[in-house]
XYZ file of C-alpha atoms in Angstrom:
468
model
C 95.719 29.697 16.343
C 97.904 32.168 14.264
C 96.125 35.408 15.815
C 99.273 35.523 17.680
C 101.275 36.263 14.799
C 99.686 39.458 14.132
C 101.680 42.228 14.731
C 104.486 40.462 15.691
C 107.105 42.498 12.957
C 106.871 39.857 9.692
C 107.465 40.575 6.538
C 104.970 41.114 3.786
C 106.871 38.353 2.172
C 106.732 36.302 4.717
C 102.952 36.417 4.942
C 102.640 35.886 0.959
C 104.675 32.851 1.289
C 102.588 31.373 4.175
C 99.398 31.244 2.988
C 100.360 30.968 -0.679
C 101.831 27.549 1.084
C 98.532 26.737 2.923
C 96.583 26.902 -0.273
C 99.332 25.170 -1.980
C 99.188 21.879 0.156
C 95.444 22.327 1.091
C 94.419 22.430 -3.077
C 97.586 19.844 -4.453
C 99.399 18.149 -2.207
C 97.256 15.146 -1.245
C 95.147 14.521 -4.009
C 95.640 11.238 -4.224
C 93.967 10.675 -0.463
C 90.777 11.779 -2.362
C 90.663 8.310 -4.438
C 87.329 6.740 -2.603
C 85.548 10.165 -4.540
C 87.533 9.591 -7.098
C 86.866 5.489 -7.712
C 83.250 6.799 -7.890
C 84.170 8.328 -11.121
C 86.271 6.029 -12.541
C 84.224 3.167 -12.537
C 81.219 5.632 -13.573
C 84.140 6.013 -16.667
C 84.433 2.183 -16.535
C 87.574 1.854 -16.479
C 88.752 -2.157 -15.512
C 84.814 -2.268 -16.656
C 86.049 -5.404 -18.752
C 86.527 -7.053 -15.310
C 83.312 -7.253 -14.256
C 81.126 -10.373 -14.919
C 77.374 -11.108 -15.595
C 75.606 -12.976 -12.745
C 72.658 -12.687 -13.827
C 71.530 -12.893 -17.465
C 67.924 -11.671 -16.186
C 68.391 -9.045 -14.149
C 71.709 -7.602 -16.229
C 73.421 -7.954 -12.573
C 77.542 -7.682 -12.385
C 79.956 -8.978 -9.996
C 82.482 -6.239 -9.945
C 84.532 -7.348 -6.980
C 87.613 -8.075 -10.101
C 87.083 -4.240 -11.062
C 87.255 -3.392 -7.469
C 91.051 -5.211 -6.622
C 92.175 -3.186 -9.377
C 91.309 -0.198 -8.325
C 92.382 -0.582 -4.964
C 95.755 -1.852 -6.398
C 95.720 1.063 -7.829
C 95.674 3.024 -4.437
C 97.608 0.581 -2.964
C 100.975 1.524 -5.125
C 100.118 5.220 -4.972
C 100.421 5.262 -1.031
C 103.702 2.783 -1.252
C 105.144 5.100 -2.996
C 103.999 7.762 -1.218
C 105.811 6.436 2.031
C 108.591 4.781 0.438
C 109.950 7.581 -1.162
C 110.102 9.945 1.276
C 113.945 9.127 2.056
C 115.045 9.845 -1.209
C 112.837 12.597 -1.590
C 114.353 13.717 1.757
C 117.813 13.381 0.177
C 116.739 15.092 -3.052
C 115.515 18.286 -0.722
C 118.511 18.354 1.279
C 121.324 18.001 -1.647
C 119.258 19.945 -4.493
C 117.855 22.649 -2.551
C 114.045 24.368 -2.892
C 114.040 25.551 -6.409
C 115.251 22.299 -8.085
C 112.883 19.949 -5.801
C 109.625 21.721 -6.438
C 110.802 21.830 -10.372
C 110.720 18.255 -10.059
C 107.552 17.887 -7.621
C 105.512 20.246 -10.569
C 106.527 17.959 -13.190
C 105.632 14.995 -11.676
C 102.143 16.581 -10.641
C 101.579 17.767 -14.240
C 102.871 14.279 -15.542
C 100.073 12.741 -13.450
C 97.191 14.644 -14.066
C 97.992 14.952 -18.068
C 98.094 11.172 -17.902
C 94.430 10.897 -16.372
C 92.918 14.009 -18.689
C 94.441 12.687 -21.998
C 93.849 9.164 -21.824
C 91.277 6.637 -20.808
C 93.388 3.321 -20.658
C 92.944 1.756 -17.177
C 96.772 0.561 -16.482
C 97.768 4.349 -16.996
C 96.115 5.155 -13.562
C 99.136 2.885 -12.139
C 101.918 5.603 -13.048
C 99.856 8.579 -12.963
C 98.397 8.292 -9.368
C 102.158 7.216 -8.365
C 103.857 10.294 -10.136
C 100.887 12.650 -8.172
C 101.222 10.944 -5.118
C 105.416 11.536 -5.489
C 104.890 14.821 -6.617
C 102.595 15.777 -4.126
C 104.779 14.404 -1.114
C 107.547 16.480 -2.540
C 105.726 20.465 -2.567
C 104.438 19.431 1.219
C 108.483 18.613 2.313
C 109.515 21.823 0.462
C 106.547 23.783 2.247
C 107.394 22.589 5.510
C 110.157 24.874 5.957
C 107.841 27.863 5.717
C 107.940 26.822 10.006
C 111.618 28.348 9.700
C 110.087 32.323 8.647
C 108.050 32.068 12.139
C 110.403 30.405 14.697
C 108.021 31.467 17.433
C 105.483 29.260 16.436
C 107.275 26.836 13.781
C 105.347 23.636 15.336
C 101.980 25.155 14.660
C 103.000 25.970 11.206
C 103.698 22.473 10.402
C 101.125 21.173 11.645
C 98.872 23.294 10.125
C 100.740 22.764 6.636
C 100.226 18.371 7.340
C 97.100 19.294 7.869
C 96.456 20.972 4.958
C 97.678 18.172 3.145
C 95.312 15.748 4.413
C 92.575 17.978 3.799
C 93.458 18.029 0.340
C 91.459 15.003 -0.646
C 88.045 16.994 -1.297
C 89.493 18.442 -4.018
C 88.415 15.199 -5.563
C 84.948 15.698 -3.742
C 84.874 18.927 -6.118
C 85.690 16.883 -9.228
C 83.117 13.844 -8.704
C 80.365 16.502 -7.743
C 81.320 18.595 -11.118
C 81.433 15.083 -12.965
C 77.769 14.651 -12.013
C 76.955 17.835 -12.965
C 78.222 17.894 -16.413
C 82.100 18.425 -16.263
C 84.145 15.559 -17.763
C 86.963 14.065 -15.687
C 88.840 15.442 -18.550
C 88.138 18.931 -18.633
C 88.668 18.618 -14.284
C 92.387 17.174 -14.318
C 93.073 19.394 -17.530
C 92.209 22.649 -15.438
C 94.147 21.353 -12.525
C 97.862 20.962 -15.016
C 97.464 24.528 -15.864
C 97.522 25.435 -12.283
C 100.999 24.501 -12.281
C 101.533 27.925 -13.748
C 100.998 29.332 -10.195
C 103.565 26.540 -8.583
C 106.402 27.860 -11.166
C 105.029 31.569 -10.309
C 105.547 30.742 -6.488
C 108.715 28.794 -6.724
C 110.518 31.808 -8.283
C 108.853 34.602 -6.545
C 108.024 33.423 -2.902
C 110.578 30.753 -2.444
C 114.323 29.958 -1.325
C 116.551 28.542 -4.131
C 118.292 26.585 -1.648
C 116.780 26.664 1.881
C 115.522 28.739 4.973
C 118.055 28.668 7.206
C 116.645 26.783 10.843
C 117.984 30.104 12.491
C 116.997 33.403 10.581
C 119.617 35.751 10.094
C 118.827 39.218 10.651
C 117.339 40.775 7.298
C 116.999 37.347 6.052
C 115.344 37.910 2.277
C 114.571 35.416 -0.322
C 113.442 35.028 -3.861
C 112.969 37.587 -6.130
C 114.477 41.250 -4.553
C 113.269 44.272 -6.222
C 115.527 46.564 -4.804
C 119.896 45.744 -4.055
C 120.965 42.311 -3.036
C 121.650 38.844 -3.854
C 118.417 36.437 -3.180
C 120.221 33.926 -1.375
C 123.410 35.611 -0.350
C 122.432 35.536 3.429
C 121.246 31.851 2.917
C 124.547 30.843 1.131
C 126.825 32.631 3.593
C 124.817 30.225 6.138
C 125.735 27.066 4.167
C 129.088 28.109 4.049
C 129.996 29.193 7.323
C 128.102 26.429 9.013
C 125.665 26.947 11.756
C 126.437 29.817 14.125
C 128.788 29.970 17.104
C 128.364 30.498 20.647
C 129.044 34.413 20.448
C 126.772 35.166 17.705
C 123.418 36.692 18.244
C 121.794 33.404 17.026
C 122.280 30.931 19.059
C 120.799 33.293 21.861
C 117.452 32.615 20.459
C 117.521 29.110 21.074
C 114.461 28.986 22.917
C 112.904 29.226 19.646
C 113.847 25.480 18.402
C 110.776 23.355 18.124
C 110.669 21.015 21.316
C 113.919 22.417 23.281
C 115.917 20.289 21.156
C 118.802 22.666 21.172
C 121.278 20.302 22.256
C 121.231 18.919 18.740
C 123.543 21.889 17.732
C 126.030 20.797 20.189
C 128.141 18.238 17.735
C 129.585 16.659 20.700
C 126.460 15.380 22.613
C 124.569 14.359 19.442
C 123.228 10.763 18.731
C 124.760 9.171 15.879
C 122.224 8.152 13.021
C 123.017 4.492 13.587
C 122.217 4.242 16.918
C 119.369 6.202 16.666
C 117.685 3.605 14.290
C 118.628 0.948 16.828
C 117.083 2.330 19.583
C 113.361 1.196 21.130
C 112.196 4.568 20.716
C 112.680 4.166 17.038
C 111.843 0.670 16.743
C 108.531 0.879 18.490
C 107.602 3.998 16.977
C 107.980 1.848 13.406
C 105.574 -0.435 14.906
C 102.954 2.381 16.384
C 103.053 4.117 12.796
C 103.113 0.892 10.447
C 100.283 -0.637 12.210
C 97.610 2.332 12.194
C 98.589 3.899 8.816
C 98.197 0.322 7.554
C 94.861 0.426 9.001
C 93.808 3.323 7.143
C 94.938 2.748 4.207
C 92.700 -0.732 4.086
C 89.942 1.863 5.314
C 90.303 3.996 2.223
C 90.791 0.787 -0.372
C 87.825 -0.855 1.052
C 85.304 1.972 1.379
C 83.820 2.347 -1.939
C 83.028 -1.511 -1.886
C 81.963 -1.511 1.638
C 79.733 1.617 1.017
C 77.975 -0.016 -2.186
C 77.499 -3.234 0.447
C 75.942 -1.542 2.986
C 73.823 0.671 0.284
C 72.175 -2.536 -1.134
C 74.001 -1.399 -4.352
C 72.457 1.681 -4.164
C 74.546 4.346 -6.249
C 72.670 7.529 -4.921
C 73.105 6.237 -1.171
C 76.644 5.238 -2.432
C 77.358 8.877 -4.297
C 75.739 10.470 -0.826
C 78.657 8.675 1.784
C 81.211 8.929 -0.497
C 80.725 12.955 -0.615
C 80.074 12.873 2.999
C 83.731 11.200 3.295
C 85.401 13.331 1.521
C 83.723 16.857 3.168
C 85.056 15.423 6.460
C 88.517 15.140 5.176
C 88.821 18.807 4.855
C 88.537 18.886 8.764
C 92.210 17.598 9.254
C 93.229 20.804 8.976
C 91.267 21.679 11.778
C 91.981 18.372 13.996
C 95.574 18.846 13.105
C 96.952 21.825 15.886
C 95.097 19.340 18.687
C 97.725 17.064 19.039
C 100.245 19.711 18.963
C 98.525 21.672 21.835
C 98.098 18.172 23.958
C 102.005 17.664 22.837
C 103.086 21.290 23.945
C 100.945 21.531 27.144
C 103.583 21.692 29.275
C 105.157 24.545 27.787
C 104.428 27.338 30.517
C 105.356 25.587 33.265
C 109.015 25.991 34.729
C 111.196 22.196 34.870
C 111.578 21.038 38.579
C 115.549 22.224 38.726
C 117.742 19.319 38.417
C 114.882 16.599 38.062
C 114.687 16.614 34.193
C 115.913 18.133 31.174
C 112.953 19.505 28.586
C 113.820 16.433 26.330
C 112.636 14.566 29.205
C 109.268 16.377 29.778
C 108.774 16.361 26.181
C 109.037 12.960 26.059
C 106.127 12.746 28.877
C 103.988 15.090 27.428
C 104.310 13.008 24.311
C 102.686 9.563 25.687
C 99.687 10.908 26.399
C 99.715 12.328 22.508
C 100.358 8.225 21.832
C 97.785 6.911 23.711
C 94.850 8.918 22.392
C 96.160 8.253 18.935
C 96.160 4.246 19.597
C 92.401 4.711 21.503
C 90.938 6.392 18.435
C 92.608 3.791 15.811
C 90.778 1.084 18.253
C 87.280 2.851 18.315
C 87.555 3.954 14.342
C 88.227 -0.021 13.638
C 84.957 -0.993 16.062
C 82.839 1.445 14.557
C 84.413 0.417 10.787
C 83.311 -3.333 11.609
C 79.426 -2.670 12.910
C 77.129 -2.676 10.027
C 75.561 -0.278 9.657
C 75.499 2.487 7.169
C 74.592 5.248 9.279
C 77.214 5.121 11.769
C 79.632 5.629 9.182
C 79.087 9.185 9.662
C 80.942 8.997 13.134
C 83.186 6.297 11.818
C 84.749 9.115 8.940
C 84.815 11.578 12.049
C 87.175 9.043 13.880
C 89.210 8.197 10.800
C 89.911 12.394 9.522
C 90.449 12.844 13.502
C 92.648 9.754 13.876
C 94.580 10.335 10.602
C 95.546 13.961 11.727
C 96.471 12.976 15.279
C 98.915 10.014 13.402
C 100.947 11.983 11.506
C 101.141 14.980 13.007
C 102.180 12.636 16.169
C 104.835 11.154 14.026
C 106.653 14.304 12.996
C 106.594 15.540 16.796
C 107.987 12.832 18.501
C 110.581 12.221 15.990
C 112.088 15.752 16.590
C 111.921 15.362 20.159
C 112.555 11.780 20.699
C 115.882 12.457 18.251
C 118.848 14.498 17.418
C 117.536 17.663 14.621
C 120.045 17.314 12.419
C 118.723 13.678 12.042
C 115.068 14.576 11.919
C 114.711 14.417 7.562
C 116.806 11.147 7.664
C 114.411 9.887 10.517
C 111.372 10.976 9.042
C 112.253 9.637 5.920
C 113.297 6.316 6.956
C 110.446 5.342 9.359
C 107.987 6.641 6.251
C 109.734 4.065 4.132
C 109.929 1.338 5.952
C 106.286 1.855 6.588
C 105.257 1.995 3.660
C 106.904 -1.818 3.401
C 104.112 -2.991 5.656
C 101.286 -1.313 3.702
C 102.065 -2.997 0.924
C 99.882 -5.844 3.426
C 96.664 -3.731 2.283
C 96.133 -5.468 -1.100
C 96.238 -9.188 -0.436
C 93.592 -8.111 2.776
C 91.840 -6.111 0.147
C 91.444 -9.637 -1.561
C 90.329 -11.193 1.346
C 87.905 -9.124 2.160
C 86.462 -9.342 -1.609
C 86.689 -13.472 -1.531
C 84.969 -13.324 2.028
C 82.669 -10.902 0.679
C 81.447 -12.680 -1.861
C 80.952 -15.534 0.377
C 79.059 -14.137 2.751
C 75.404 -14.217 1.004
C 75.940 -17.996 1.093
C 77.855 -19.115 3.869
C 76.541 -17.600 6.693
C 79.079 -18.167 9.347
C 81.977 -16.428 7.463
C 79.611 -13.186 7.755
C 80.820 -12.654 11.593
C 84.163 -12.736 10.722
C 84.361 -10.636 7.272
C 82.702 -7.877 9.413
C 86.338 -7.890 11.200
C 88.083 -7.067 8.065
């Protein structure tokens, strides 16, 4: 995908601060999308162990479905806040600039992880997964505009940097499997606070203080300069001086703005915010979004307790799945470009003259984009509700695939659906408001353990807790 790049006249820098960015979001970013390996642990670790209850005195068997809700609450406020953040973390970007954001994102990320190494109180996991969950959400927006150093192929960039961030979640894989091999939780979260060393390192040496201008000026340099200049003079002059006029040699490259969307730089043609928000594209797009995210988030709550169901309570078969889950995750980044090829299929062929504008075929090449997405939520749910534990395989396949497609999806058709300069409001404000509706995940999540634990008597609730 990037073997077009090579050779194309980048920077050194530019390089460094790409895949330094990759491995960033890939190895931080999204930890907390990990938590079905992690819940392993944790309950290994016992913590909310005083909620489970003997059923048995006999057999020394537990109903741990209270243990369960609480853990799954747990993920259930991490993701909120994950989504509903996103506008003011949006607003923070914009306002503070690069350098003051990720000083903030590291802080939270250390915050969280310190929390989990140095203590072993249950209720701590509330705050901890929320400030690494915040924290992570906030290095990914900051990496994002890495897109802006390669306008060429900015799309691909970003969607190879949300990708990374989804893959992120075997980086839990890695600390259950060390667990079981010897290495404390502890030791695991304490080694992954010092690499915030390497965040600082990166923020000051291979990042903007402010922010990569959409349109590179020529020379454009950044961070740290060994030899004459200012580090952000050219970015600066850029904020100052607004975007650039007709006559300058920028706005000749125009074909280089993800999607066409150039007439976003013309003031007078441009949506305001308001309406966009009231429009159906926005409105349905809520829906599209809310619904399937909602989905997986009930997916991920659920799966350790649907896993250990399916397993007979078997914590090897259990251990097995779970590791299996979380090796497929590091496939988003992989799935991710797919949508953005189906998306930008179009992109060699010349418009009919006068029978569309490239919004307008953007906007067609986009439904098809929609559809599949909706299809593979549909046939990930089927294959979620069949019991039986070996078709889970194919049902994580569907979920990693369908994950990447939904996101990636969500950032694409918002900046061609929409004005640009409203795309980080947008994209903020549809996470948010999301996020409202996943907040549906934990009182499911307690239906599903009540009709759980009714199934083994009442037989004719078991055909209907397999929808769940």
């Amino acid at each position: 995908m990037f073997i077009p790049l090579f050779g194309s006249g980048y920077s050194l820098r530019y390089w460094l601060t790409l895949i330094t960015g990759l491995l960033e979001c890939l190895l931080f970013a999204g930890l907390v999308f990990g938590y079905a390996s992690l819940v392993f642990v944790l309950k290994e670790e016992e913590y909310f162990g005083w909620l489970c209850v003997d059923t048995n005195s006999t057999t020394d068997s537990k109903d741990c479905s209270g243990q369960d809700e609480q853990l799954s609450l747990v993920f259930t406020v991490a993701s909120f806040l994950n989504n509903f953040l996103t506008l003011l973390n949006g607003y923070i970007f914009d306002h503070c600039g690069t350098l003051l954001t990720r000083l903030l994102a590291i802080a939270l990320c250390s915050g969280g992880t310190l929390m989990v190494a140095l203590s072993k109180l249950s209720n701590l996991l509330y705050p901890a997964l929320s400030l690494l969950t915040v924290g992570g959400i906030l290095l990914l927006i900051t990496n994002m505009q890495v897109g802006n150093l390669f306008p060429a192929h900015r799309s691909t960039i970003i969607t190879f940097y949300n990708g990374a961030f989804d893959s992120s979640s075997a980086v839990l894989l890695v600390v259950k499997i060390l667990y079981e091999q010897g290495i404390s939780l502890r030791y695991s979260f304490i080694f992954l606070t010092t690499c915030s060393s390497i965040h600082l390192a990166r923020t000051f040496l291979l990042m903007p203080k402010t922010h990569i201008p959409y349109t590179l000026p020529e020379n454009y340099t950044y961070g740290i300069n060994c030899g004459k200049g200012n580090t952000d003079t050219v970015e600066e002059t850029e904020m100052k001086e607004g975007p650039p006029t007709q006559e300058s040699p920028e706005t000749e490259n125009t074909s280089l703005a993800p999607e066409g969307r150039t007439e976003a730089q013309n003031t007078e043609k441009v949506q305001s915010f308001s309406s966009c928000v009231k429009s159906r594209f926005f409105i349905f797009h809520l829906v599209w979004l809310s619904t399937m995210q909602l989905r997986h988030y009930l997916f991920i709550g659920t799966l350790h307790s649907m896993l250990n169901r399916l397993a007979d309570g078997d914590s090897n078969l259990v251990s097995q799945y779970t590791n299996a889950f979380a090796i497929t995750q590091l496939c988003a980044i992989l799935c991710a470009p797919w949508n953005g090829l189906i998306m930008d299929r179009h992109k060699k062929k010349p418009l009919a003259p006068g029978k569309s504008t490239e919004q307008e075929a953007d906007l067609r090449s986009s439904y098809l984009s929609l559809l599949l997405t909706v299809l593979q939520c549909l046939l990930f749910s089927v294959c979620t509700s069949i019991d039986c534990l070996p078709l889970q395989y194919f049902t994580f396949i569907l979920q990693v695939l369908n994950r990447s497609f939904l996101y990636g999806g969500n950032a694409a058709f918002i900046s061609i659906a929409f004005p640009a300069c409203h795309f980080g409001k947008l994209y903020g404000l549809v996470m948010a408001l999301s996020a409202g509706v996943s907040l549906l995940q934990y009182p499911l999540i307690s239906l599903y353990g009540i009709l759980s634990s009714l199934r083994a008597a009442v037989c004719p609730l078991s055909a209907v807790s397999k929808w769940l």
